[in-house]
Coordinates of C-alpha atoms in Angstrom, one line a residue:
X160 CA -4.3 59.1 112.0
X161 CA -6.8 61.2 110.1
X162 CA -7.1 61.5 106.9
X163 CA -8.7 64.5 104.9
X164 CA -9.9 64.5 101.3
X165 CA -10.6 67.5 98.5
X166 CA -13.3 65.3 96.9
X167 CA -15.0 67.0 94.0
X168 CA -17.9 65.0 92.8
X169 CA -21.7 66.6 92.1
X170 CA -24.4 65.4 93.9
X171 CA -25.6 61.9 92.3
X172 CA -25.4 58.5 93.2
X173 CA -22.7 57.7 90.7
X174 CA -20.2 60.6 91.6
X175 CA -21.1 59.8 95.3
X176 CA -20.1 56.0 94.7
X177 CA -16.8 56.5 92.8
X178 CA -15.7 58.8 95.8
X179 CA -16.1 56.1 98.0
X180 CA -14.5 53.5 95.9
X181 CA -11.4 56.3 95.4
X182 CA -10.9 57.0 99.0
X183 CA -10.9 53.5 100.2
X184 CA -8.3 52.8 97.0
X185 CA -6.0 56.0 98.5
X186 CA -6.7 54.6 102.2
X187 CA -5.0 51.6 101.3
X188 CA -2.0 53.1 99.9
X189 CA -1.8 55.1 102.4
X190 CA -1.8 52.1 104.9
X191 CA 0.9 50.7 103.0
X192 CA 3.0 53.7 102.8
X193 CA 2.4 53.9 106.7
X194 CA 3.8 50.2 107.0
X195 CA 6.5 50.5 105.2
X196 CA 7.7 53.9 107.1
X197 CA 7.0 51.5 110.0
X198 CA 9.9 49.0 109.2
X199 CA 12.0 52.0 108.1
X200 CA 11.9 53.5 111.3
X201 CA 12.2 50.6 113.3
X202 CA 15.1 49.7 111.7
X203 CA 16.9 52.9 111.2
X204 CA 16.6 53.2 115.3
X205 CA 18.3 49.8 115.8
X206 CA 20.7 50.3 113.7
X207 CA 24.7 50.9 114.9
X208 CA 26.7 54.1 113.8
X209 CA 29.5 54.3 112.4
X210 CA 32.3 57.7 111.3
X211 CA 33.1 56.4 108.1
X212 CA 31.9 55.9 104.3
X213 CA 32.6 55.7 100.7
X214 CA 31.3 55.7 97.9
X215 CA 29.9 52.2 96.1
X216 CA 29.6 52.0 92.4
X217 CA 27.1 49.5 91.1
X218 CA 28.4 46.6 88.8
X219 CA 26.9 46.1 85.6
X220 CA 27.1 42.4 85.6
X221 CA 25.0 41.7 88.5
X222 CA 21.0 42.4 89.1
X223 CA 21.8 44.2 92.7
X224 CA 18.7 44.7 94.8
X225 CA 18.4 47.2 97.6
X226 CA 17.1 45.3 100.5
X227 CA 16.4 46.3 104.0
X228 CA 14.8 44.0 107.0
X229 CA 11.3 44.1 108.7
X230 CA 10.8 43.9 112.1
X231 CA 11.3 40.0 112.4
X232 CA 14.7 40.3 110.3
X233 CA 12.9 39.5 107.3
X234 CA 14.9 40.7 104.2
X235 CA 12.9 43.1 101.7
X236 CA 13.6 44.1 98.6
X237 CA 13.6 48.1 98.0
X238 CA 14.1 48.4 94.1
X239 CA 16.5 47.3 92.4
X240 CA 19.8 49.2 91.4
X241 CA 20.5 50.7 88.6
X242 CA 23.9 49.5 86.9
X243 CA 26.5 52.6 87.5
X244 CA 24.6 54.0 90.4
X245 CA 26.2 55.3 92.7
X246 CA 25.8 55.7 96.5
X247 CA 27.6 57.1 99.7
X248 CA 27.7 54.2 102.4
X249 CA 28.6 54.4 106.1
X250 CA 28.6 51.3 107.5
X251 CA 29.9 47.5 106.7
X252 CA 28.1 44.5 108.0
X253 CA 29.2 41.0 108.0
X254 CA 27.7 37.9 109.7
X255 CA 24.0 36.0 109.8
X256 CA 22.6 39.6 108.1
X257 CA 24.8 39.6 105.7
X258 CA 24.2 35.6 104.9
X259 CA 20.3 36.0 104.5
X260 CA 21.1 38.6 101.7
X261 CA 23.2 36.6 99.8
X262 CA 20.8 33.5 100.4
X263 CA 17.8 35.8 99.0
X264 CA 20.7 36.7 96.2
X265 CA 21.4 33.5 95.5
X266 CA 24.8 34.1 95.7
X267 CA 27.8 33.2 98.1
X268 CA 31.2 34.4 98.2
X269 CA 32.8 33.3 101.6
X270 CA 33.1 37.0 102.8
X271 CA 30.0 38.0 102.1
X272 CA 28.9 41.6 103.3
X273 CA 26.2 44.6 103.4
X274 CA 26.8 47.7 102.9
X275 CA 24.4 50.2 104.5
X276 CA 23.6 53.4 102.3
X277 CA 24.1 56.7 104.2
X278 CA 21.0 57.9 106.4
X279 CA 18.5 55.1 105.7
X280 CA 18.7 51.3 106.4
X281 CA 18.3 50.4 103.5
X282 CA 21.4 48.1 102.4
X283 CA 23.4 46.4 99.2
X284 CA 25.0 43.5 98.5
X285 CA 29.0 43.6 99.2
X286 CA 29.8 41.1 95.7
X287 CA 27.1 44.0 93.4
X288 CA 28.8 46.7 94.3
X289 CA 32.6 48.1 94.3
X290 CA 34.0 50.2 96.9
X291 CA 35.8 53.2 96.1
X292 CA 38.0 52.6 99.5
X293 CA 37.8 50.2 102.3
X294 CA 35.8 50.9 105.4
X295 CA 35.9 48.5 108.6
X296 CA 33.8 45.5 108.8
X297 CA 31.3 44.9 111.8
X298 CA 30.0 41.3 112.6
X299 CA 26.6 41.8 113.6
X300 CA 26.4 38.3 115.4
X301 CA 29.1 39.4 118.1
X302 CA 27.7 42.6 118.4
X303 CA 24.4 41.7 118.8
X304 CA 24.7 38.2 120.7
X305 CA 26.4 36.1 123.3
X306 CA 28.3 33.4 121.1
X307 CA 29.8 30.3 122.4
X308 CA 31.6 27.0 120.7
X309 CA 31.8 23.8 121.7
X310 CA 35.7 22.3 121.6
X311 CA 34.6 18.9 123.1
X312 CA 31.4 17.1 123.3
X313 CA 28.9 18.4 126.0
X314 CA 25.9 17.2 127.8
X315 CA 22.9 18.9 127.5
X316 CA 20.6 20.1 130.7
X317 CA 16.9 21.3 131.1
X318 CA 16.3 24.2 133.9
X319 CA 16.3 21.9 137.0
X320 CA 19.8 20.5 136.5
X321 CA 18.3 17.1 134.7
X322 CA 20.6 15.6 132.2
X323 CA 18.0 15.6 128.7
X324 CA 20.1 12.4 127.8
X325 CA 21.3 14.4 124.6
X326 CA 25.0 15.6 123.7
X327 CA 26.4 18.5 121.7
X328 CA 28.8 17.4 119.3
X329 CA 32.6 18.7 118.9
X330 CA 32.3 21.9 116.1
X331 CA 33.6 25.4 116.1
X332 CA 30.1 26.4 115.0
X333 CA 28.7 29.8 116.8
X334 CA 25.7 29.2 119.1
X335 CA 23.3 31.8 120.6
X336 CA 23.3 31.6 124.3
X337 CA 20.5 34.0 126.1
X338 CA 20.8 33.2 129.5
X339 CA 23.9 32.7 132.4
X340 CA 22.4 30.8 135.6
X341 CA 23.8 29.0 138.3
X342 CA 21.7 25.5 138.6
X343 CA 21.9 23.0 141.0
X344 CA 23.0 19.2 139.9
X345 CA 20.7 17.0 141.9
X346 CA 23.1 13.6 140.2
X347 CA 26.2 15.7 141.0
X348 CA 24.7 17.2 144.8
X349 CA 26.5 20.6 143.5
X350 CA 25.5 23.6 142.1
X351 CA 27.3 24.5 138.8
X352 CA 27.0 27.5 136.3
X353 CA 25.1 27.2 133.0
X354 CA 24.8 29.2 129.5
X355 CA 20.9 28.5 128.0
X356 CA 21.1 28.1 125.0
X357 CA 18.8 29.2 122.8
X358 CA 16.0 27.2 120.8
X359 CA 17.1 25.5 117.6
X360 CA 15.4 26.1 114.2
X361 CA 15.5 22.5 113.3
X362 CA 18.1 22.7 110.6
X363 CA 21.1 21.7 110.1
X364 CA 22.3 22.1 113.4
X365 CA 19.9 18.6 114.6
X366 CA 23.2 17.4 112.6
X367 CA 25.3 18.4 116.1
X368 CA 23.0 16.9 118.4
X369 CA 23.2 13.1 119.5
X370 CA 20.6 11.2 121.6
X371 CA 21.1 8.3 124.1
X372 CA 18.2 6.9 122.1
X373 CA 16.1 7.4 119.2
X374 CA 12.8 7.6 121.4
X375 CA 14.5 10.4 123.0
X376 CA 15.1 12.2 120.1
X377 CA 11.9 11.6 118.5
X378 CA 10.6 13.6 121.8
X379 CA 13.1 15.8 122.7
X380 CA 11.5 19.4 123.9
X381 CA 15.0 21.0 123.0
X382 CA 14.4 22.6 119.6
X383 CA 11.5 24.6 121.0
X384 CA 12.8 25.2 124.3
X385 CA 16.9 24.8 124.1
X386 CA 18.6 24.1 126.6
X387 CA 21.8 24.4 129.4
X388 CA 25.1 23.5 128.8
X389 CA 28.0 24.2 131.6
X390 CA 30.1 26.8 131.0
X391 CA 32.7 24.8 131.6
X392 CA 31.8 22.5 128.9
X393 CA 32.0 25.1 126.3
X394 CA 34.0 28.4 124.9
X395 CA 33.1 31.8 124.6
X396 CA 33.9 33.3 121.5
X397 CA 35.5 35.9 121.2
X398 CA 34.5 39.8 121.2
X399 CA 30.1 38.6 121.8
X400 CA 28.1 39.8 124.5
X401 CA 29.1 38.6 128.0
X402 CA 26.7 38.0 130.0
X403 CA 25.9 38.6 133.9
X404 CA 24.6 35.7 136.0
X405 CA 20.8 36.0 136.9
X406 CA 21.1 34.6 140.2
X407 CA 23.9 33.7 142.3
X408 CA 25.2 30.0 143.9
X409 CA 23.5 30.8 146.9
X410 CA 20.3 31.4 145.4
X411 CA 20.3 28.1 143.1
X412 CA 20.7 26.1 145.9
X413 CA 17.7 27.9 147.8
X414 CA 15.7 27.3 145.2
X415 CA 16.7 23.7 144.8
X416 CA 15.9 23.0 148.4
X417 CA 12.1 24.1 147.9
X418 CA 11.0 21.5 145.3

């Protein structure tokens, strides 16, 4: 993009020199401005619609920050809100979103929510703000993802159908899956469909995982990689993303047969 200037300065070495230090200052915020239109954008064209608002007074006991995200899901602070302010929302998000803000907050409820004020993504905190009527809450995780659960304990795969010696423990915890593949079992001599689940973050869910060994553990590729689970070793939960198989049984076992 470029950038034109109505530089007044005389003709000396001085004036000359505190032009150039002035544009390069106004560059800069420029580039800043640009980066931060950036985000806006980016996030205002991934962002679901909605047909309804209302209108969200901001409570005087609470600091309340208007936040959006950056491209990575990074939350940002905007400003922060002025006790009394009021603004017209049109959309109510719940979920993993909604649970950053309150961790950058500081400050959980249980039902936690966002609050997205009308024509910008730019967001508030459900618990600093009260709602002149009730609008209909979205969960961004099972809009957004494939979600499964795990009602019994399941062994873990890598892509070639090889046990990685590591279970998932019993929970009711939601877990990204990316991936539905059919795999050939070369233990089992069968070819059985699989969910991949995504890498781990290392967090609390290591908790959920247990190992056949420590040495296996102390190695284990599955927090960078993840790893496959059968389908039939786990629920889908309800209302996420469904997935469609990226090969079919016929093609597995091809593809087993040539290594």
């Amino acid at each position: 993009m470029v950038q034109f200037y109505n530089v007044k300065f005389l003709l000396s070495l001085s004036n000359l020199t505190n032009a150039i230090v002035q544009i390069i200052t106004e560059s800069n915020l420029i580039v800043d401005l640009w980066q931060l239109s950036r985000i806006s954008d980016f996030n205002f064209n991934n962002t679901k619609t909605s047909n309804e608002e209302t209108t969200v007074t901001v409570d005087a006991n609470y600091s309340t920050p208007i936040i959006t995200f950056d491209n990575s899901g990074k939350v940002i602070e905007v400003r922060t809100a002025t006790p009394g302010e009021k603004f017209t929302v049109d959309y109510l998000e719940k979920g993993s979103r909604a649970d950053k803000v309150a961790s950058y907050i500081g400050q959980f409820g249980g039902d936690q929510a966002i609050y997205r004020i009308k024509r910008t993504n730019n967001w508030l905190y459900s618990m600093g703000v009260t709602p002149a009527s009730k609008i209909t809450a979205h969960n961004y995780d099972l809009e957004n993802y494939s979600l499964v659960k795990f009602p019994k304990a399941a062994d873990l795969y890598n892509g070639n159908g090889v046990s990685l010696n590591a279970k998932m423990k019993k929970n009711y915890e939601w877990w990204k899956v990316d991936k539905l593949v059919y795999i050939w079992i070369p233990s089992e001599n069968k070819i059985e469909e699989f969910y991949h689940h995504s890498p781990f973050t290392k967090g609390y869910e290591i908790d959920y995982i247990q190992y056949a060994s420590y040495e296996i553990g102390a190695n284990t590729t599955i927090y960078d990689k993840g790893a496959y689970v059968k389908t039939s070793d786990v629920q889908l939960v309800e209302n996420s993303i469904k997935l469609t198989p990226s090969n079919t049984p016929e093609e597995a076992q091809a593809a087993a047969m040539k290594k």
